[in-house]
mmCIF file of C-alpha atoms in Angstrom:
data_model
loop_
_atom_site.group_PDB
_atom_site.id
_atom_site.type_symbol
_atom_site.label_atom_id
_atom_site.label_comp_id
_atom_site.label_asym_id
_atom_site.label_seq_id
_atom_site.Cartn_x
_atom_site.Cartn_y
_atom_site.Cartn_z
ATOM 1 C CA UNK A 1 0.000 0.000 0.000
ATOM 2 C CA UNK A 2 1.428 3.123 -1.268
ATOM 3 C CA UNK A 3 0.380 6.684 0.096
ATOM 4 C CA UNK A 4 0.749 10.013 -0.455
ATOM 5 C CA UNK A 5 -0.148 12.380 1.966
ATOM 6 C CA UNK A 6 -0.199 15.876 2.629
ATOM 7 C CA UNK A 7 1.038 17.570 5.638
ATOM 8 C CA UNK A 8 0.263 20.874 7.687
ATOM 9 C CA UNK A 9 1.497 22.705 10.787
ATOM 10 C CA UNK A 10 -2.496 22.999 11.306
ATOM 11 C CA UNK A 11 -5.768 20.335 11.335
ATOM 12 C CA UNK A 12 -5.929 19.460 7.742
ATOM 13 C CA UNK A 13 -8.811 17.494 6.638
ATOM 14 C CA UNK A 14 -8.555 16.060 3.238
ATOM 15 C CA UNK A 15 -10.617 14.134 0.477
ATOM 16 C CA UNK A 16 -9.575 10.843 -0.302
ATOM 17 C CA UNK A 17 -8.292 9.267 -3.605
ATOM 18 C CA UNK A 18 -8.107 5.264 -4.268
ATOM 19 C CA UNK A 19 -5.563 4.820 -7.445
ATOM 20 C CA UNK A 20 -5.988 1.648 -8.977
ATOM 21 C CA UNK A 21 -2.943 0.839 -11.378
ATOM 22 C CA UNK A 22 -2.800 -1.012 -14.400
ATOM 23 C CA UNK A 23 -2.064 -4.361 -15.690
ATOM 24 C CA UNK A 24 1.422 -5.649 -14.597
ATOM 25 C CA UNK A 25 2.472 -2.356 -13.145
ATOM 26 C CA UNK A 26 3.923 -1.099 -10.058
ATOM 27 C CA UNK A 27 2.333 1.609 -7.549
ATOM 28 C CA UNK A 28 5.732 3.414 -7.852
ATOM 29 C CA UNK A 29 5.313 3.684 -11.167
ATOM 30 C CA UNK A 30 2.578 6.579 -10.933
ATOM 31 C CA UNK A 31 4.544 8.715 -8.186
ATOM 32 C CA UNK A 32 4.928 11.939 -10.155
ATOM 33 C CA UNK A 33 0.925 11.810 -11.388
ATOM 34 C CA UNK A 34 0.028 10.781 -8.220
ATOM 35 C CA UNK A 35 2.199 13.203 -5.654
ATOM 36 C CA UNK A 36 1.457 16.278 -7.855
ATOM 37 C CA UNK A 37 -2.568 15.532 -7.190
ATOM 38 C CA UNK A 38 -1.789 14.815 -3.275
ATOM 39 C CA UNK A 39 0.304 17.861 -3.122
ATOM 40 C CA UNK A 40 -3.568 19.998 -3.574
ATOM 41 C CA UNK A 41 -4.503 18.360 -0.606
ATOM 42 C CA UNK A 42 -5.681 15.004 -1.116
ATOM 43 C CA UNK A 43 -4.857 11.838 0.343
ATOM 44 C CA UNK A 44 -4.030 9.343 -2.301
ATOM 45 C CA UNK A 45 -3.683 5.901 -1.916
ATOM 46 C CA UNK A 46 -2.425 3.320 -4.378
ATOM 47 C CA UNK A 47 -2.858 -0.255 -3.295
ATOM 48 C CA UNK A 48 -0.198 -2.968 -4.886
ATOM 49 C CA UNK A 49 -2.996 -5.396 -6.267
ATOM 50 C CA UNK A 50 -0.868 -8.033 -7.266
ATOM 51 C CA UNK A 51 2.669 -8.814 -7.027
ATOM 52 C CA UNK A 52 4.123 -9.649 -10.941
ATOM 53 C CA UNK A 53 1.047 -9.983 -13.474
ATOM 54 C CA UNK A 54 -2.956 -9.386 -13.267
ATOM 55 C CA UNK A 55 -5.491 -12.019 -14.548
ATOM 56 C CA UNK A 56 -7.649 -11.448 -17.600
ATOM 57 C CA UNK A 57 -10.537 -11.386 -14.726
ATOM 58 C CA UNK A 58 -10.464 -8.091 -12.867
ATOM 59 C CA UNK A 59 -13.737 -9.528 -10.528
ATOM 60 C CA UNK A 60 -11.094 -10.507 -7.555
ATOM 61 C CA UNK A 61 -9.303 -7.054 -8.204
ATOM 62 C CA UNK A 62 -12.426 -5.377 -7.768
ATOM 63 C CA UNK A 63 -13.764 -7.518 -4.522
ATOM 64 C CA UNK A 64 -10.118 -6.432 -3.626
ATOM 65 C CA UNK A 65 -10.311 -2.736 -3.781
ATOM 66 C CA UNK A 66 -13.385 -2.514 -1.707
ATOM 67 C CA UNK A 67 -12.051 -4.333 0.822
ATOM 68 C CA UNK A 68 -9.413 -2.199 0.960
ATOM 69 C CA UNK A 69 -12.052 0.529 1.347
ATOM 70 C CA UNK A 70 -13.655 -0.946 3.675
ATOM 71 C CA UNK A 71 -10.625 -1.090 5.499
ATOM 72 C CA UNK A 72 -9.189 2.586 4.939
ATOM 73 C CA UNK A 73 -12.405 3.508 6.321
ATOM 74 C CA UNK A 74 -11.902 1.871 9.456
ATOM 75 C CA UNK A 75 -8.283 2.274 10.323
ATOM 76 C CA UNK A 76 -7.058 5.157 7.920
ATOM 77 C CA UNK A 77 -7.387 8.097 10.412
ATOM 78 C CA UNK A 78 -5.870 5.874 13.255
ATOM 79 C CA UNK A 79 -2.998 4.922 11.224
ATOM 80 C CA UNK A 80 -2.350 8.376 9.795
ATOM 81 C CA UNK A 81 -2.308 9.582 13.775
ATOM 82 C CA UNK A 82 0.263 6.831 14.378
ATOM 83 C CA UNK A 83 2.903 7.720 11.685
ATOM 84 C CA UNK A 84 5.474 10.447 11.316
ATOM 85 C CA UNK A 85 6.564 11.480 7.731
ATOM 86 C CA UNK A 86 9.729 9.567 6.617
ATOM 87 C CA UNK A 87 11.655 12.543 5.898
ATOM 88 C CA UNK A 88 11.657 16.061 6.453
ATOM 89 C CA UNK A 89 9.272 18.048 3.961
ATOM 90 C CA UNK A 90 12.005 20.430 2.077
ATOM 91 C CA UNK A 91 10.564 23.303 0.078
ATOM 92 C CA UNK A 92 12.646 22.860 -3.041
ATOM 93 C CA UNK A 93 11.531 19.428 -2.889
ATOM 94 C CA UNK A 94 7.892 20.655 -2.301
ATOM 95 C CA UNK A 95 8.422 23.328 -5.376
ATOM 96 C CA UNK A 96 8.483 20.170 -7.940
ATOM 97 C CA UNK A 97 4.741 19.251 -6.691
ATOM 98 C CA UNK A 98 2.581 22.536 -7.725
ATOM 99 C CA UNK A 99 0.373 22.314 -10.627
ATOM 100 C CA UNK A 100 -0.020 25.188 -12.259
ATOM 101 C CA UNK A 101 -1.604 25.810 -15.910
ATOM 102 C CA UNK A 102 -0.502 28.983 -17.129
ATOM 103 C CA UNK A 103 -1.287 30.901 -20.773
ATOM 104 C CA UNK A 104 1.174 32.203 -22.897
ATOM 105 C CA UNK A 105 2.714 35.124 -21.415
ATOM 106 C CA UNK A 106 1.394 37.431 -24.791
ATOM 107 C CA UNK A 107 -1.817 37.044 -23.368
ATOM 108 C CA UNK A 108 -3.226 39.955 -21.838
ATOM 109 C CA UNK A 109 -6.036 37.177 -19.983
ATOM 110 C CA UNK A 110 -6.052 36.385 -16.087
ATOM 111 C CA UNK A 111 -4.198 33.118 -15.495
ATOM 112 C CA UNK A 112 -6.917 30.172 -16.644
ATOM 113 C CA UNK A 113 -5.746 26.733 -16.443
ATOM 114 C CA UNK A 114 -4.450 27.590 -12.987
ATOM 115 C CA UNK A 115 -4.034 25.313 -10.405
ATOM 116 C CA UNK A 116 -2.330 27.032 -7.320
ATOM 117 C CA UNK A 117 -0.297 24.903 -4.921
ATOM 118 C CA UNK A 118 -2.287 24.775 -1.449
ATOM 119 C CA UNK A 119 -0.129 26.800 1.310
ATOM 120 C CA UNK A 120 -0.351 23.621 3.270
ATOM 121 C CA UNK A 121 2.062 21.971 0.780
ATOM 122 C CA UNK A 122 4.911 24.369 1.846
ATOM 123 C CA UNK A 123 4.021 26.797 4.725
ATOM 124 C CA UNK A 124 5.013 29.776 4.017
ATOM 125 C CA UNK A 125 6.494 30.166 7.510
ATOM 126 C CA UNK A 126 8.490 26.633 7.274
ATOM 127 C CA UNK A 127 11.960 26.250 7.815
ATOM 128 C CA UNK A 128 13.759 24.320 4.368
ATOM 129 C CA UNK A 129 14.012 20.880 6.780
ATOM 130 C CA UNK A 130 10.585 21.744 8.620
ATOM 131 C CA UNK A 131 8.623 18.274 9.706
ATOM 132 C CA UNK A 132 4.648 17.967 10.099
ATOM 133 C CA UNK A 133 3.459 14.660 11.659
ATOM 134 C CA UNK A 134 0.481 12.949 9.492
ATOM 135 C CA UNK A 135 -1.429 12.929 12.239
ATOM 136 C CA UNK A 136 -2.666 16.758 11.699
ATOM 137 C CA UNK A 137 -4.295 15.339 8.495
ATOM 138 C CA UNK A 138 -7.310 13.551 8.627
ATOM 139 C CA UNK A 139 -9.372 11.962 5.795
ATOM 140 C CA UNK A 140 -13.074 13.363 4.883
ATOM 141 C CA UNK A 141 -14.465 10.398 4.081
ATOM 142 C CA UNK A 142 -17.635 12.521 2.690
ATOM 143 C CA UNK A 143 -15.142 13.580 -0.362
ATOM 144 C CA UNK A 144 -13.967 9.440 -1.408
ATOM 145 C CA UNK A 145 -12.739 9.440 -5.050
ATOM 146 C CA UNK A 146 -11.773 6.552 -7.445
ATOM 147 C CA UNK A 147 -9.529 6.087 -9.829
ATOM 148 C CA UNK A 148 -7.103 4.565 -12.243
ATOM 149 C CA UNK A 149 -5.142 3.660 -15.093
ATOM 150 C CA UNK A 150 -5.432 1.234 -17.647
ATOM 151 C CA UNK A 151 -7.101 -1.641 -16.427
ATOM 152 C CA UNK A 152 -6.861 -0.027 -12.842
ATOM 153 C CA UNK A 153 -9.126 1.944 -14.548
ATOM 154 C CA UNK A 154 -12.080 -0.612 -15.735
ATOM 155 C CA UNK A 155 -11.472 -1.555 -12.042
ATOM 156 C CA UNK A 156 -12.759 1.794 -10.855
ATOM 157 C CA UNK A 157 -15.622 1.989 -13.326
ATOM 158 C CA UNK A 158 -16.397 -1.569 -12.019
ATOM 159 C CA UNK A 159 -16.363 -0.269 -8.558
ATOM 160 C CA UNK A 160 -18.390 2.754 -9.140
ATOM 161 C CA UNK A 161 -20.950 0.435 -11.155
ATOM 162 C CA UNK A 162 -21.521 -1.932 -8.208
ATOM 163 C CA UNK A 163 -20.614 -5.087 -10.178
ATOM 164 C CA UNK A 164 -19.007 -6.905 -7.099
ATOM 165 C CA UNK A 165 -21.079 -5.377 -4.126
ATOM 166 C CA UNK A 166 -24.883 -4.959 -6.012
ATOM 167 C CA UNK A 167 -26.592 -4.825 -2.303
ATOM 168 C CA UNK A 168 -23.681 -2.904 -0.538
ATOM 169 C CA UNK A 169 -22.310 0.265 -3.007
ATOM 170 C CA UNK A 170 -19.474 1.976 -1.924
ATOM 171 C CA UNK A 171 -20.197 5.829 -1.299
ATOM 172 C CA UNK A 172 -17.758 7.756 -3.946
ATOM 173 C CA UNK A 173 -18.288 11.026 -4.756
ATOM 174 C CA UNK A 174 -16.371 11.322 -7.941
ATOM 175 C CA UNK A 175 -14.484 8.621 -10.585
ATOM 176 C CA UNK A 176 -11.120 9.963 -12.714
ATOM 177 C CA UNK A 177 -9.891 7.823 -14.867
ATOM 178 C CA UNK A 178 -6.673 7.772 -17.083
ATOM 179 C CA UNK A 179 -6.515 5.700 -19.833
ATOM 180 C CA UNK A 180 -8.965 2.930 -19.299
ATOM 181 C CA UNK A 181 -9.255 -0.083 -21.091
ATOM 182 C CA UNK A 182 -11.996 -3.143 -20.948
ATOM 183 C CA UNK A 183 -10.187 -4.854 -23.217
ATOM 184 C CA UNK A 184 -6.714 -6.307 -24.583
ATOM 185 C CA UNK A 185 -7.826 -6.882 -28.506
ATOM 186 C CA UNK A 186 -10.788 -6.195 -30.462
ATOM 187 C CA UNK A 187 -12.266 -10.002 -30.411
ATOM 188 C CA UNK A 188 -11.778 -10.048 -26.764
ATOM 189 C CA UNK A 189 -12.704 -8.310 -23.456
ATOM 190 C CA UNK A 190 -11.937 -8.724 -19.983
ATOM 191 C CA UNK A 191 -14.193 -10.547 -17.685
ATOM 192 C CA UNK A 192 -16.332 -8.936 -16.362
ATOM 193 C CA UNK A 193 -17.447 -6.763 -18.660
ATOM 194 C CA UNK A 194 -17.667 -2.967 -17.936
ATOM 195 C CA UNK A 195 -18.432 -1.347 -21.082
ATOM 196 C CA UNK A 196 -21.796 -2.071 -22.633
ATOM 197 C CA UNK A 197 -21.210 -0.378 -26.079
ATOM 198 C CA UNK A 198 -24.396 1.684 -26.692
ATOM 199 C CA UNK A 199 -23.898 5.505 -25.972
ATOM 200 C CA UNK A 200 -25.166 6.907 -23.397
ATOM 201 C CA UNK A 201 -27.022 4.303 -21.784
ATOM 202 C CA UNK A 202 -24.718 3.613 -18.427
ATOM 203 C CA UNK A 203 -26.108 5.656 -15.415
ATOM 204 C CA UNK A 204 -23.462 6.474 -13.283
ATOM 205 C CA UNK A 205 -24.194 7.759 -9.525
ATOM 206 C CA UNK A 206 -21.214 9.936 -9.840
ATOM 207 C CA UNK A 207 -19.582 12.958 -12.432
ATOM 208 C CA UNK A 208 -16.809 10.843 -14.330
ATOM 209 C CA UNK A 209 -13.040 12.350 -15.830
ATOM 210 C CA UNK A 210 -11.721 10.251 -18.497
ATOM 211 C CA UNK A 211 -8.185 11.069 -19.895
ATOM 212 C CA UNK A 212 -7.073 9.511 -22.534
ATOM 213 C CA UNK A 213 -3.690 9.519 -24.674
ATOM 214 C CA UNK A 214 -3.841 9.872 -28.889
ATOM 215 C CA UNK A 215 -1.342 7.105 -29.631
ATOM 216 C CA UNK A 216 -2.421 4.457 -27.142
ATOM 217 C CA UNK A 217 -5.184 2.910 -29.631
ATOM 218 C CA UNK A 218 -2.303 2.845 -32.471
ATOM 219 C CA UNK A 219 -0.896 -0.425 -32.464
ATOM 220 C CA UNK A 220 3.303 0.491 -32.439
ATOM 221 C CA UNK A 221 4.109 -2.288 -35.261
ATOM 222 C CA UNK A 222 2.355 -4.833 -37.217
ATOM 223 C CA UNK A 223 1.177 -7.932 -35.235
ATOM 224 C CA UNK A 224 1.483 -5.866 -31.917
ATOM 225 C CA UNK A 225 -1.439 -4.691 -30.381
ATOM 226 C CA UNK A 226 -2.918 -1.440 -29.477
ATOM 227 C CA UNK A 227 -2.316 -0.005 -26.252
ATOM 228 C CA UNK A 228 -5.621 -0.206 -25.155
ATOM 229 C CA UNK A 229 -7.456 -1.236 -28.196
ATOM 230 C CA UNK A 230 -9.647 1.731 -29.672
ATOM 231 C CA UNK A 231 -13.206 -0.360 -29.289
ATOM 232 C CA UNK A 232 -12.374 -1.007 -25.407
ATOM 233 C CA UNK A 233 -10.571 2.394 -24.783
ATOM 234 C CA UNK A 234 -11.505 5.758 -23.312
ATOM 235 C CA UNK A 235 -13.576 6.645 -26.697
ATOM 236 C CA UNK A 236 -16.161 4.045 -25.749
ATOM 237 C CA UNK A 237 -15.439 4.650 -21.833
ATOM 238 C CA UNK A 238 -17.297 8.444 -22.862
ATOM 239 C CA UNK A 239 -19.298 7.538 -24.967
ATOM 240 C CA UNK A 240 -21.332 4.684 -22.774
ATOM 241 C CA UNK A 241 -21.739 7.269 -20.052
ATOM 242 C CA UNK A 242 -24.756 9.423 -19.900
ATOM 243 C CA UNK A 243 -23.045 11.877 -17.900
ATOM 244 C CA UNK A 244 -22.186 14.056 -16.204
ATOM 245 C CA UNK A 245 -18.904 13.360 -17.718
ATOM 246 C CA UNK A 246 -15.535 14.934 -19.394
ATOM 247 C CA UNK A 247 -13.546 13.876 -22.046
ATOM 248 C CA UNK A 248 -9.906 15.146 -22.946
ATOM 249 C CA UNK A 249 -7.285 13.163 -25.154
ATOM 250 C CA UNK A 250 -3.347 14.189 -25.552
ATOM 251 C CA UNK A 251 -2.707 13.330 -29.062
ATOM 252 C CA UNK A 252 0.946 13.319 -28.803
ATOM 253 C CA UNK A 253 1.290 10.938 -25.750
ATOM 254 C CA UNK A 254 0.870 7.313 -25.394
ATOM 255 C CA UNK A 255 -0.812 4.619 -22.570
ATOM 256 C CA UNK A 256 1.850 4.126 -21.277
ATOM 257 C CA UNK A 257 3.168 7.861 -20.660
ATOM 258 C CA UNK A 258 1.307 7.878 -17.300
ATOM 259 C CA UNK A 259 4.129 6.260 -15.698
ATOM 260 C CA UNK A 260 6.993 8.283 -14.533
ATOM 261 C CA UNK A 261 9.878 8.526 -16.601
ATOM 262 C CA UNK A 262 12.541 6.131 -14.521
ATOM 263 C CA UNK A 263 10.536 3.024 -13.532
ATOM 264 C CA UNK A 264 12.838 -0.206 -13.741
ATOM 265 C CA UNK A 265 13.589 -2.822 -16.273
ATOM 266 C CA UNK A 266 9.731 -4.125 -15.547
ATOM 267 C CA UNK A 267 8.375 -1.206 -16.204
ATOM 268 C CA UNK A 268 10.477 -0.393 -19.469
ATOM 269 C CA UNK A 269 9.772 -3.912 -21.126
ATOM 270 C CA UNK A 270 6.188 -2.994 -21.062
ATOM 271 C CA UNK A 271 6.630 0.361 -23.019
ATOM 272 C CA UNK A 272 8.578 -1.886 -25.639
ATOM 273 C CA UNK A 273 4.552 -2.551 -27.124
ATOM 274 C CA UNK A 274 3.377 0.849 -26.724
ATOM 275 C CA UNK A 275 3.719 3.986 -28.648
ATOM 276 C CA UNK A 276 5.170 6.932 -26.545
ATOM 277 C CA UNK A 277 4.746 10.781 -26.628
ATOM 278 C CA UNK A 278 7.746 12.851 -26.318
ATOM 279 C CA UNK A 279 9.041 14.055 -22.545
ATOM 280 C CA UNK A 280 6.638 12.626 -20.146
ATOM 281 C CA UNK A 281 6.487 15.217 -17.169
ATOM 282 C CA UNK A 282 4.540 18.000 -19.171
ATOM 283 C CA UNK A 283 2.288 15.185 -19.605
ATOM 284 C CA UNK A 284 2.257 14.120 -16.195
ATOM 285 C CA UNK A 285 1.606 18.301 -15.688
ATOM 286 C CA UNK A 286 -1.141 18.271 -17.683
ATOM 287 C CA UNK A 287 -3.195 14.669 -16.964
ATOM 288 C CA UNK A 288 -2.851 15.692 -13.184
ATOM 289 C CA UNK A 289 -3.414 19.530 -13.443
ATOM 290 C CA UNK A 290 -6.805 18.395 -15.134
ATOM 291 C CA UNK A 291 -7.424 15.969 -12.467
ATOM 292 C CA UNK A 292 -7.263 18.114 -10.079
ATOM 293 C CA UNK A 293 -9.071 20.711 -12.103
ATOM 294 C CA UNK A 294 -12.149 18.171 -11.949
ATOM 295 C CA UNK A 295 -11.636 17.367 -8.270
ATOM 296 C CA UNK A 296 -11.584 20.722 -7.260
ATOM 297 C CA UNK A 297 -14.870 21.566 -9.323
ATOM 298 C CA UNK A 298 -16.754 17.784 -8.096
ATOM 299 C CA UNK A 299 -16.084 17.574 -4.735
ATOM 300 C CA UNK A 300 -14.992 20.789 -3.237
ATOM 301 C CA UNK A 301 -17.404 22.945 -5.506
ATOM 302 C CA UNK A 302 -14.894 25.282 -7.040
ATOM 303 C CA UNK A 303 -15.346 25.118 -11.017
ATOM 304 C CA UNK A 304 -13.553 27.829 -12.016
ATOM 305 C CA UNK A 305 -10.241 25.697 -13.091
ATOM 306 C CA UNK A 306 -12.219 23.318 -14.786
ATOM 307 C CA UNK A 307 -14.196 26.055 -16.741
ATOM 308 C CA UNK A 308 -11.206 27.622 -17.909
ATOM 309 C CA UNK A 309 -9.418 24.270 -18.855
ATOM 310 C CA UNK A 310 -12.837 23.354 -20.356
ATOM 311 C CA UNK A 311 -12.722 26.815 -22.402
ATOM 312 C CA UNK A 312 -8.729 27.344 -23.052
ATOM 313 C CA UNK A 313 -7.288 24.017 -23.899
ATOM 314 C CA UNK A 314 -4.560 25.295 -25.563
ATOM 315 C CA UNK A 315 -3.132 26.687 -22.249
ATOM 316 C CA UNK A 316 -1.719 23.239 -21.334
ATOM 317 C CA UNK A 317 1.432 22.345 -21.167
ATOM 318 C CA UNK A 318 0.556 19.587 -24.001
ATOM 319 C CA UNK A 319 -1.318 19.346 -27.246
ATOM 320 C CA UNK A 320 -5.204 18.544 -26.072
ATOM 321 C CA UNK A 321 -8.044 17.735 -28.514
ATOM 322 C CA UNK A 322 -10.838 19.880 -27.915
ATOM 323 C CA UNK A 323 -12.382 18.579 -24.617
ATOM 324 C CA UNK A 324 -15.762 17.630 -24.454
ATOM 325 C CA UNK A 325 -17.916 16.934 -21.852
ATOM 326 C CA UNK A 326 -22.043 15.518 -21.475
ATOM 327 C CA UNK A 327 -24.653 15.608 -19.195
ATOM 328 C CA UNK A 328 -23.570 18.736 -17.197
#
């Protein structure tokens, strides 16, 4: 169980995120997505699902991640009084977490597309090797969040659909997802099913992110295939949903550009299959910067980032199609 957390010299009370990563990868893997959305004040959590390589059947993965929050809802705030960080919170460190969006300095416009680093990241009043136990954060568990990657992410759509717990849904207030796939090829799917391919026909409880990358459902050579397969891939993700839901795709960038850039031997014989973008932290800028854009607008009720990322898409620090959105 991996977790990001962040810290304050003051009571900090902080929605919660549940990552789920994708097939065959590691939680590390996702540390520079992942800390830049915790460092805007949310508690992510990234469970290790299995140790070397996932099943075709995501059902146990699903039982799995609500039992996991079944159990962060139990013992998360008492563990989170019980630990101290690691190491100390430096604010050059802390300066590498901020998300911010900002237009071309020609324009004469406000700053859209801004995402301002919460003071609680780096107090302005901290010393460069100030410390901040966890236990002055606590999770609100009225502001619970899913998400994930790949097939992380058909996990989290599962999840939010109730396929596992029918009689027993898991209260989630919002469901971002990057990349998500149902599917490896176009004759076959994962069991179970997520994806019902009709549009708009799935009713979702929640408001719904997907981001999606342009080269993912572009199969890198002949005979290999797509990265997730177009029919199973965040197109269809959208277009099943009634809404409300958002849709952005990074042309430029592939599936597997989500991961950070330095991620291990395991991690780099996977990208051997898959197309890739060019330098992968302006994507990892941009997929979390809109993340948190939606967070921000879904659960805390502050649109305004979202409406201007929404309305000036070419302030990002990557190439987006023009976003779309339904239901809203």
């Amino acid at each position: 169980l991996r977790l990001w957390v962040p810290v304050s010299s003051a009571p900090l009370s902080s929605p919660v995120l549940l990552f789920q990563h994708g097939f065959a990868a590691k939680t590390h893997f996702y540390s520079q997505l992942l800390s830049r959305i915790a460092s805007h004040g949310f508690i992510v959590v990234a469970p290790q699902m299995y140790p070397l390589i996932g099943r075709s059947n995501t059902r146990p993965e699903m039982r799995g991640s609500v039992r996991v929050i079944t159990w962060m809802r139990k013992n998360l705030a008492t563990w989170l009084q019980q630990k101290k960080q690691r190491r100390p919170v430096s604010q050059s460190k802390q300066q590498l977490q901020p998300i911010s969006f900002s237009p071309p300095s020609s324009s004469s416009s406000p700053p859209p597309f801004n995402v301002p680093s919460p003071s609680t990241s780096s107090p302005k009043n901290a010393s460069p090797t100030a410390t901040y136990p966890f236990r002055n954060t606590s999770p609100d568990w009225s502001k619970f969040v899913i998400s994930g990657h790949s097939v992380g992410g058909k996990v989290a759509f599962g999840v939010t659909r109730n396929i596992v717990s029918p009689s027993s849904p898991v209260p989630i207030s919002a469901l971002l997802l990057f990349d998500p796939s149902d599917g490896t090829s176009n004759t076959s799917k994962n069991v179970p099913p997520v994806l019902v391919h009709r549009p708009s026909s799935l009713v979702l409880s929640v408001p719904a992110l997907i981001v999606g990358s342009g080269l993912g459902p572009i199969p890198k050579a002949p005979g290999l295939p797509a990265c997730p397969p177009k029919y199973f891939g965040h197109k269809t993700f959208f277009s099943d949903l009634v809404g409300p839901a958002y849709y952005f795709v990074v042309p430029e960038y592939g599936h597997l550009d989500f991961y950070d850039k330095r991620i291990g031997i395991w991690g780099a014989l996977g990208e051997v299959a898959c197309r890739r973008g060019p330098a992968k932290r302006p994507m990892h800028v941009a997929a979390s910067g809109i993340g948190v854009a939606f967070l921000k607008a879904t659960v805390q009720g502050d649109s305004a980032n979202l409406d201007d990322i929404l309305s000036n898409p070419i302030h990002s620090p990557v190439w987006l199609a023009a976003p779309q959105s339904k239901g809203v």
